[in-house]
């Protein structure tokens, strides 16, 4: 494909074309299923549970909106501010691989040490960029998990008096407990889905 395209710097651009064809195509392919579907599912669940619990504990149920909006906003904000650009190191790595493959005959006579050193350096740069992006995402996800736990405990603490004064039965409290657990498990993929949307954009 790179040979058919009018590229100025052929070898430098072939790695970029390969990156965009593989990684970029995967990001676009996964946009609807991994990008849009988890936030839509989490939104519908949050609104449904919110409507149910508002009748029991009033405005305290609005706390459920906090983790949902945080999972939409925080990953997008961090991603846009830091913008982990893995395209350049990945393209350099793929270009080095292409060079090594295309020059196999020449390298058989001249020696592969210099070419392998370039490949190793490009691979190390790619690995550093990937690790940096993963650490940043893990930090955001950990903070969101802590926020989920705090909101979950606060909502449960608000539901306990409702059982004591008869506004909610013990069975309904158990159902609310399991429903909240299910909700927060559905919220977990939302942060990665938002990053998927940003990457697809």
mmCIF file of C-alpha atoms in Angstrom:
data_model
loop_
_atom_site.group_PDB
_atom_site.id
_atom_site.type_symbol
_atom_site.label_atom_id
_atom_site.label_comp_id
_atom_site.label_asym_id
_atom_site.label_seq_id
_atom_site.Cartn_x
_atom_site.Cartn_y
_atom_site.Cartn_z
ATOM 1 C CA UNK A 1 0.000 0.000 0.000
ATOM 2 C CA UNK A 2 2.834 2.408 0.833
ATOM 3 C CA UNK A 3 4.423 1.676 -2.556
ATOM 4 C CA UNK A 4 1.195 2.678 -4.328
ATOM 5 C CA UNK A 5 0.854 5.981 -2.445
ATOM 6 C CA UNK A 6 2.798 9.089 -3.540
ATOM 7 C CA UNK A 7 4.908 9.505 -0.394
ATOM 8 C CA UNK A 8 7.680 12.092 -0.192
ATOM 9 C CA UNK A 9 9.856 10.363 2.366
ATOM 10 C CA UNK A 10 8.973 6.776 1.530
ATOM 11 C CA UNK A 11 10.791 4.882 4.232
ATOM 12 C CA UNK A 12 9.902 7.336 7.019
ATOM 13 C CA UNK A 13 6.257 7.357 5.977
ATOM 14 C CA UNK A 14 5.824 3.626 5.423
ATOM 15 C CA UNK A 15 5.900 3.016 9.176
ATOM 16 C CA UNK A 16 3.199 5.660 9.647
ATOM 17 C CA UNK A 17 1.045 4.104 6.924
ATOM 18 C CA UNK A 18 1.439 0.683 8.537
ATOM 19 C CA UNK A 19 0.569 2.108 11.958
ATOM 20 C CA UNK A 20 -2.529 3.869 10.629
ATOM 21 C CA UNK A 21 -3.692 0.802 8.690
ATOM 22 C CA UNK A 22 -3.376 -1.502 11.717
ATOM 23 C CA UNK A 23 -3.754 0.500 14.932
ATOM 24 C CA UNK A 24 -5.844 3.318 13.477
ATOM 25 C CA UNK A 25 -8.198 0.919 11.708
ATOM 26 C CA UNK A 26 -8.667 -1.057 14.950
ATOM 27 C CA UNK A 27 -9.545 2.120 16.848
ATOM 28 C CA UNK A 28 -12.159 3.078 14.282
ATOM 29 C CA UNK A 29 -13.565 -0.452 14.150
ATOM 30 C CA UNK A 30 -14.021 -0.551 17.936
ATOM 31 C CA UNK A 31 -15.542 2.941 18.215
ATOM 32 C CA UNK A 32 -19.213 1.917 18.410
ATOM 33 C CA UNK A 33 -18.911 -1.279 20.464
ATOM 34 C CA UNK A 34 -16.107 -0.316 22.862
ATOM 35 C CA UNK A 35 -16.502 3.461 22.689
ATOM 36 C CA UNK A 36 -20.191 4.375 22.585
ATOM 37 C CA UNK A 37 -21.940 1.311 23.999
ATOM 38 C CA UNK A 38 -20.498 1.282 27.588
ATOM 39 C CA UNK A 39 -21.327 4.963 28.357
ATOM 40 C CA UNK A 40 -24.841 4.614 26.910
ATOM 41 C CA UNK A 41 -25.466 1.444 28.954
ATOM 42 C CA UNK A 42 -24.086 3.057 32.125
ATOM 43 C CA UNK A 43 -26.185 6.188 31.548
ATOM 44 C CA UNK A 44 -29.449 4.236 31.158
ATOM 45 C CA UNK A 45 -28.706 2.130 34.241
ATOM 46 C CA UNK A 46 -27.750 5.166 36.307
ATOM 47 C CA UNK A 47 -30.909 7.049 35.364
ATOM 48 C CA UNK A 48 -33.145 4.046 36.050
ATOM 49 C CA UNK A 49 -31.625 3.337 39.473
ATOM 50 C CA UNK A 50 -31.597 7.050 40.272
ATOM 51 C CA UNK A 51 -35.346 7.297 39.592
ATOM 52 C CA UNK A 52 -35.978 4.305 41.866
ATOM 53 C CA UNK A 53 -33.819 5.446 44.788
ATOM 54 C CA UNK A 54 -34.892 9.107 44.638
ATOM 55 C CA UNK A 55 -38.349 8.021 45.775
ATOM 56 C CA UNK A 56 -36.748 6.451 48.872
ATOM 57 C CA UNK A 57 -33.820 8.675 49.885
ATOM 58 C CA UNK A 58 -34.556 11.857 47.971
ATOM 59 C CA UNK A 59 -31.749 14.083 46.724
ATOM 60 C CA UNK A 60 -29.075 11.833 48.252
ATOM 61 C CA UNK A 61 -29.613 9.490 45.302
ATOM 62 C CA UNK A 62 -28.151 12.213 43.070
ATOM 63 C CA UNK A 63 -24.741 11.124 44.387
ATOM 64 C CA UNK A 64 -24.949 8.341 41.809
ATOM 65 C CA UNK A 65 -24.418 10.973 39.108
ATOM 66 C CA UNK A 66 -20.993 11.840 40.549
ATOM 67 C CA UNK A 67 -19.115 8.640 39.564
ATOM 68 C CA UNK A 68 -20.854 8.535 36.181
ATOM 69 C CA UNK A 69 -19.943 12.113 35.262
ATOM 70 C CA UNK A 70 -16.431 11.653 36.717
ATOM 71 C CA UNK A 71 -15.888 8.610 34.511
ATOM 72 C CA UNK A 72 -16.964 10.631 31.494
ATOM 73 C CA UNK A 73 -14.983 13.760 32.291
ATOM 74 C CA UNK A 74 -11.760 12.733 34.045
ATOM 75 C CA UNK A 75 -10.364 10.309 31.425
ATOM 76 C CA UNK A 76 -11.169 12.720 28.581
ATOM 77 C CA UNK A 77 -9.615 15.668 30.425
ATOM 78 C CA UNK A 78 -6.436 13.771 31.306
ATOM 79 C CA UNK A 79 -6.177 12.303 27.810
ATOM 80 C CA UNK A 80 -6.544 15.692 26.106
ATOM 81 C CA UNK A 81 -4.067 17.412 28.428
ATOM 82 C CA UNK A 82 -1.388 14.765 28.203
ATOM 83 C CA UNK A 83 -2.280 13.366 24.751
ATOM 84 C CA UNK A 84 -0.197 10.187 24.881
ATOM 85 C CA UNK A 85 1.068 10.205 21.294
ATOM 86 C CA UNK A 86 2.198 6.660 20.636
ATOM 87 C CA UNK A 87 1.922 7.103 16.866
ATOM 88 C CA UNK A 88 5.416 8.529 16.355
ATOM 89 C CA UNK A 89 7.380 5.891 18.328
ATOM 90 C CA UNK A 90 5.214 3.107 16.932
ATOM 91 C CA UNK A 91 5.753 4.370 13.391
ATOM 92 C CA UNK A 92 9.511 4.563 13.973
ATOM 93 C CA UNK A 93 9.508 0.998 15.261
ATOM 94 C CA UNK A 94 7.532 -0.283 12.273
ATOM 95 C CA UNK A 95 9.832 1.647 9.901
ATOM 96 C CA UNK A 96 12.861 -0.022 11.493
ATOM 97 C CA UNK A 97 11.185 -3.409 11.055
ATOM 98 C CA UNK A 98 10.485 -2.665 7.396
ATOM 99 C CA UNK A 99 14.081 -1.543 6.857
ATOM 100 C CA UNK A 100 15.373 -4.723 8.436
ATOM 101 C CA UNK A 101 13.082 -6.871 6.302
ATOM 102 C CA UNK A 102 13.745 -5.056 3.011
ATOM 103 C CA UNK A 103 17.510 -4.979 3.540
ATOM 104 C CA UNK A 104 17.856 -8.588 4.604
ATOM 105 C CA UNK A 105 20.064 -9.518 1.649
ATOM 106 C CA UNK A 106 22.434 -6.589 2.136
ATOM 107 C CA UNK A 107 22.554 -7.108 5.889
ATOM 108 C CA UNK A 108 23.512 -10.755 5.371
ATOM 109 C CA UNK A 109 26.787 -9.555 3.883
ATOM 110 C CA UNK A 110 27.346 -6.306 5.808
ATOM 111 C CA UNK A 111 26.254 -7.553 9.242
ATOM 112 C CA UNK A 112 23.054 -6.883 11.151
ATOM 113 C CA UNK A 113 24.512 -5.268 14.265
ATOM 114 C CA UNK A 114 23.815 -1.628 13.309
ATOM 115 C CA UNK A 115 20.320 -2.404 11.988
ATOM 116 C CA UNK A 116 19.432 -4.378 15.105
ATOM 117 C CA UNK A 117 20.683 -1.507 17.285
ATOM 118 C CA UNK A 118 18.321 0.893 15.482
ATOM 119 C CA UNK A 119 15.464 -1.593 15.885
ATOM 120 C CA UNK A 120 16.240 -2.070 19.570
ATOM 121 C CA UNK A 121 16.307 1.690 20.161
ATOM 122 C CA UNK A 122 12.974 2.157 18.354
ATOM 123 C CA UNK A 123 11.426 -0.729 20.307
ATOM 124 C CA UNK A 124 12.605 0.766 23.611
ATOM 125 C CA UNK A 125 11.114 4.183 22.710
ATOM 126 C CA UNK A 126 7.816 2.533 21.768
ATOM 127 C CA UNK A 127 7.763 0.570 25.014
ATOM 128 C CA UNK A 128 8.446 3.711 27.068
ATOM 129 C CA UNK A 129 5.582 5.576 25.374
ATOM 130 C CA UNK A 130 3.200 2.647 25.916
ATOM 131 C CA UNK A 131 4.167 2.310 29.597
ATOM 132 C CA UNK A 132 3.765 6.039 30.199
ATOM 133 C CA UNK A 133 0.260 6.028 28.708
ATOM 134 C CA UNK A 134 -0.666 2.898 30.701
ATOM 135 C CA UNK A 135 0.571 4.409 34.005
ATOM 136 C CA UNK A 136 -1.448 7.550 33.410
ATOM 137 C CA UNK A 137 -4.597 5.567 32.636
ATOM 138 C CA UNK A 138 -4.064 3.360 35.704
ATOM 139 C CA UNK A 139 -3.778 6.431 37.942
ATOM 140 C CA UNK A 140 -7.075 7.839 36.670
ATOM 141 C CA UNK A 141 -8.805 4.452 37.013
ATOM 142 C CA UNK A 142 -7.575 4.032 40.606
ATOM 143 C CA UNK A 143 -8.897 7.462 41.605
ATOM 144 C CA UNK A 144 -12.250 6.624 40.007
ATOM 145 C CA UNK A 145 -12.417 3.316 41.896
ATOM 146 C CA UNK A 146 -11.911 5.166 45.188
ATOM 147 C CA UNK A 147 -14.666 7.629 44.239
ATOM 148 C CA UNK A 148 -16.990 4.709 43.405
ATOM 149 C CA UNK A 149 -16.391 3.139 46.827
ATOM 150 C CA UNK A 150 -17.089 6.417 48.639
ATOM 151 C CA UNK A 151 -20.355 7.062 46.763
ATOM 152 C CA UNK A 152 -21.461 3.446 47.204
ATOM 153 C CA UNK A 153 -20.950 3.640 50.982
ATOM 154 C CA UNK A 154 -22.740 6.998 51.228
ATOM 155 C CA UNK A 155 -25.778 5.761 49.302
ATOM 156 C CA UNK A 156 -25.946 2.567 51.364
ATOM 157 C CA UNK A 157 -25.645 4.622 54.561
ATOM 158 C CA UNK A 158 -28.599 6.727 53.387
ATOM 159 C CA UNK A 159 -30.641 3.583 52.657
ATOM 160 C CA UNK A 160 -30.198 2.038 56.126
ATOM 161 C CA UNK A 161 -32.489 4.559 57.937
ATOM 162 C CA UNK A 162 -35.091 3.981 55.212
ATOM 163 C CA UNK A 163 -35.260 0.338 56.281
ATOM 164 C CA UNK A 164 -35.548 1.337 59.950
ATOM 165 C CA UNK A 165 -38.520 3.672 59.464
ATOM 166 C CA UNK A 166 -40.360 1.394 57.029
ATOM 167 C CA UNK A 167 -39.840 3.311 53.785
ATOM 168 C CA UNK A 168 -37.962 0.290 52.428
ATOM 169 C CA UNK A 169 -38.214 -3.393 53.289
ATOM 170 C CA UNK A 170 -35.225 -5.572 54.043
ATOM 171 C CA UNK A 171 -35.709 -7.421 50.767
ATOM 172 C CA UNK A 172 -35.793 -4.135 48.856
ATOM 173 C CA UNK A 173 -32.584 -3.061 50.653
ATOM 174 C CA UNK A 174 -30.883 -6.304 49.592
ATOM 175 C CA UNK A 175 -32.090 -5.723 46.028
ATOM 176 C CA UNK A 176 -30.754 -2.141 46.161
ATOM 177 C CA UNK A 177 -27.402 -3.434 47.435
ATOM 178 C CA UNK A 178 -27.076 -5.909 44.548
ATOM 179 C CA UNK A 179 -28.336 -3.349 42.032
ATOM 180 C CA UNK A 180 -25.746 -0.783 43.124
ATOM 181 C CA UNK A 181 -23.051 -3.422 42.891
ATOM 182 C CA UNK A 182 -24.151 -4.213 39.342
ATOM 183 C CA UNK A 183 -24.256 -0.512 38.470
ATOM 184 C CA UNK A 184 -20.698 0.146 39.617
ATOM 185 C CA UNK A 185 -19.441 -2.916 37.766
ATOM 186 C CA UNK A 186 -21.075 -1.481 34.614
ATOM 187 C CA UNK A 187 -19.425 1.880 35.270
ATOM 188 C CA UNK A 188 -15.921 0.395 35.275
ATOM 189 C CA UNK A 189 -15.477 0.079 31.464
ATOM 190 C CA UNK A 190 -16.719 3.640 30.933
ATOM 191 C CA UNK A 191 -13.325 5.288 31.528
ATOM 192 C CA UNK A 192 -11.600 3.122 28.925
ATOM 193 C CA UNK A 193 -14.549 3.709 26.577
ATOM 194 C CA UNK A 194 -14.017 7.464 26.869
ATOM 195 C CA UNK A 195 -10.327 7.011 26.042
ATOM 196 C CA UNK A 196 -11.398 4.894 23.075
ATOM 197 C CA UNK A 197 -13.636 7.742 21.884
ATOM 198 C CA UNK A 198 -10.741 10.212 22.231
ATOM 199 C CA UNK A 199 -8.368 7.939 20.316
ATOM 200 C CA UNK A 200 -10.971 7.340 17.594
ATOM 201 C CA UNK A 201 -11.535 11.086 17.296
#
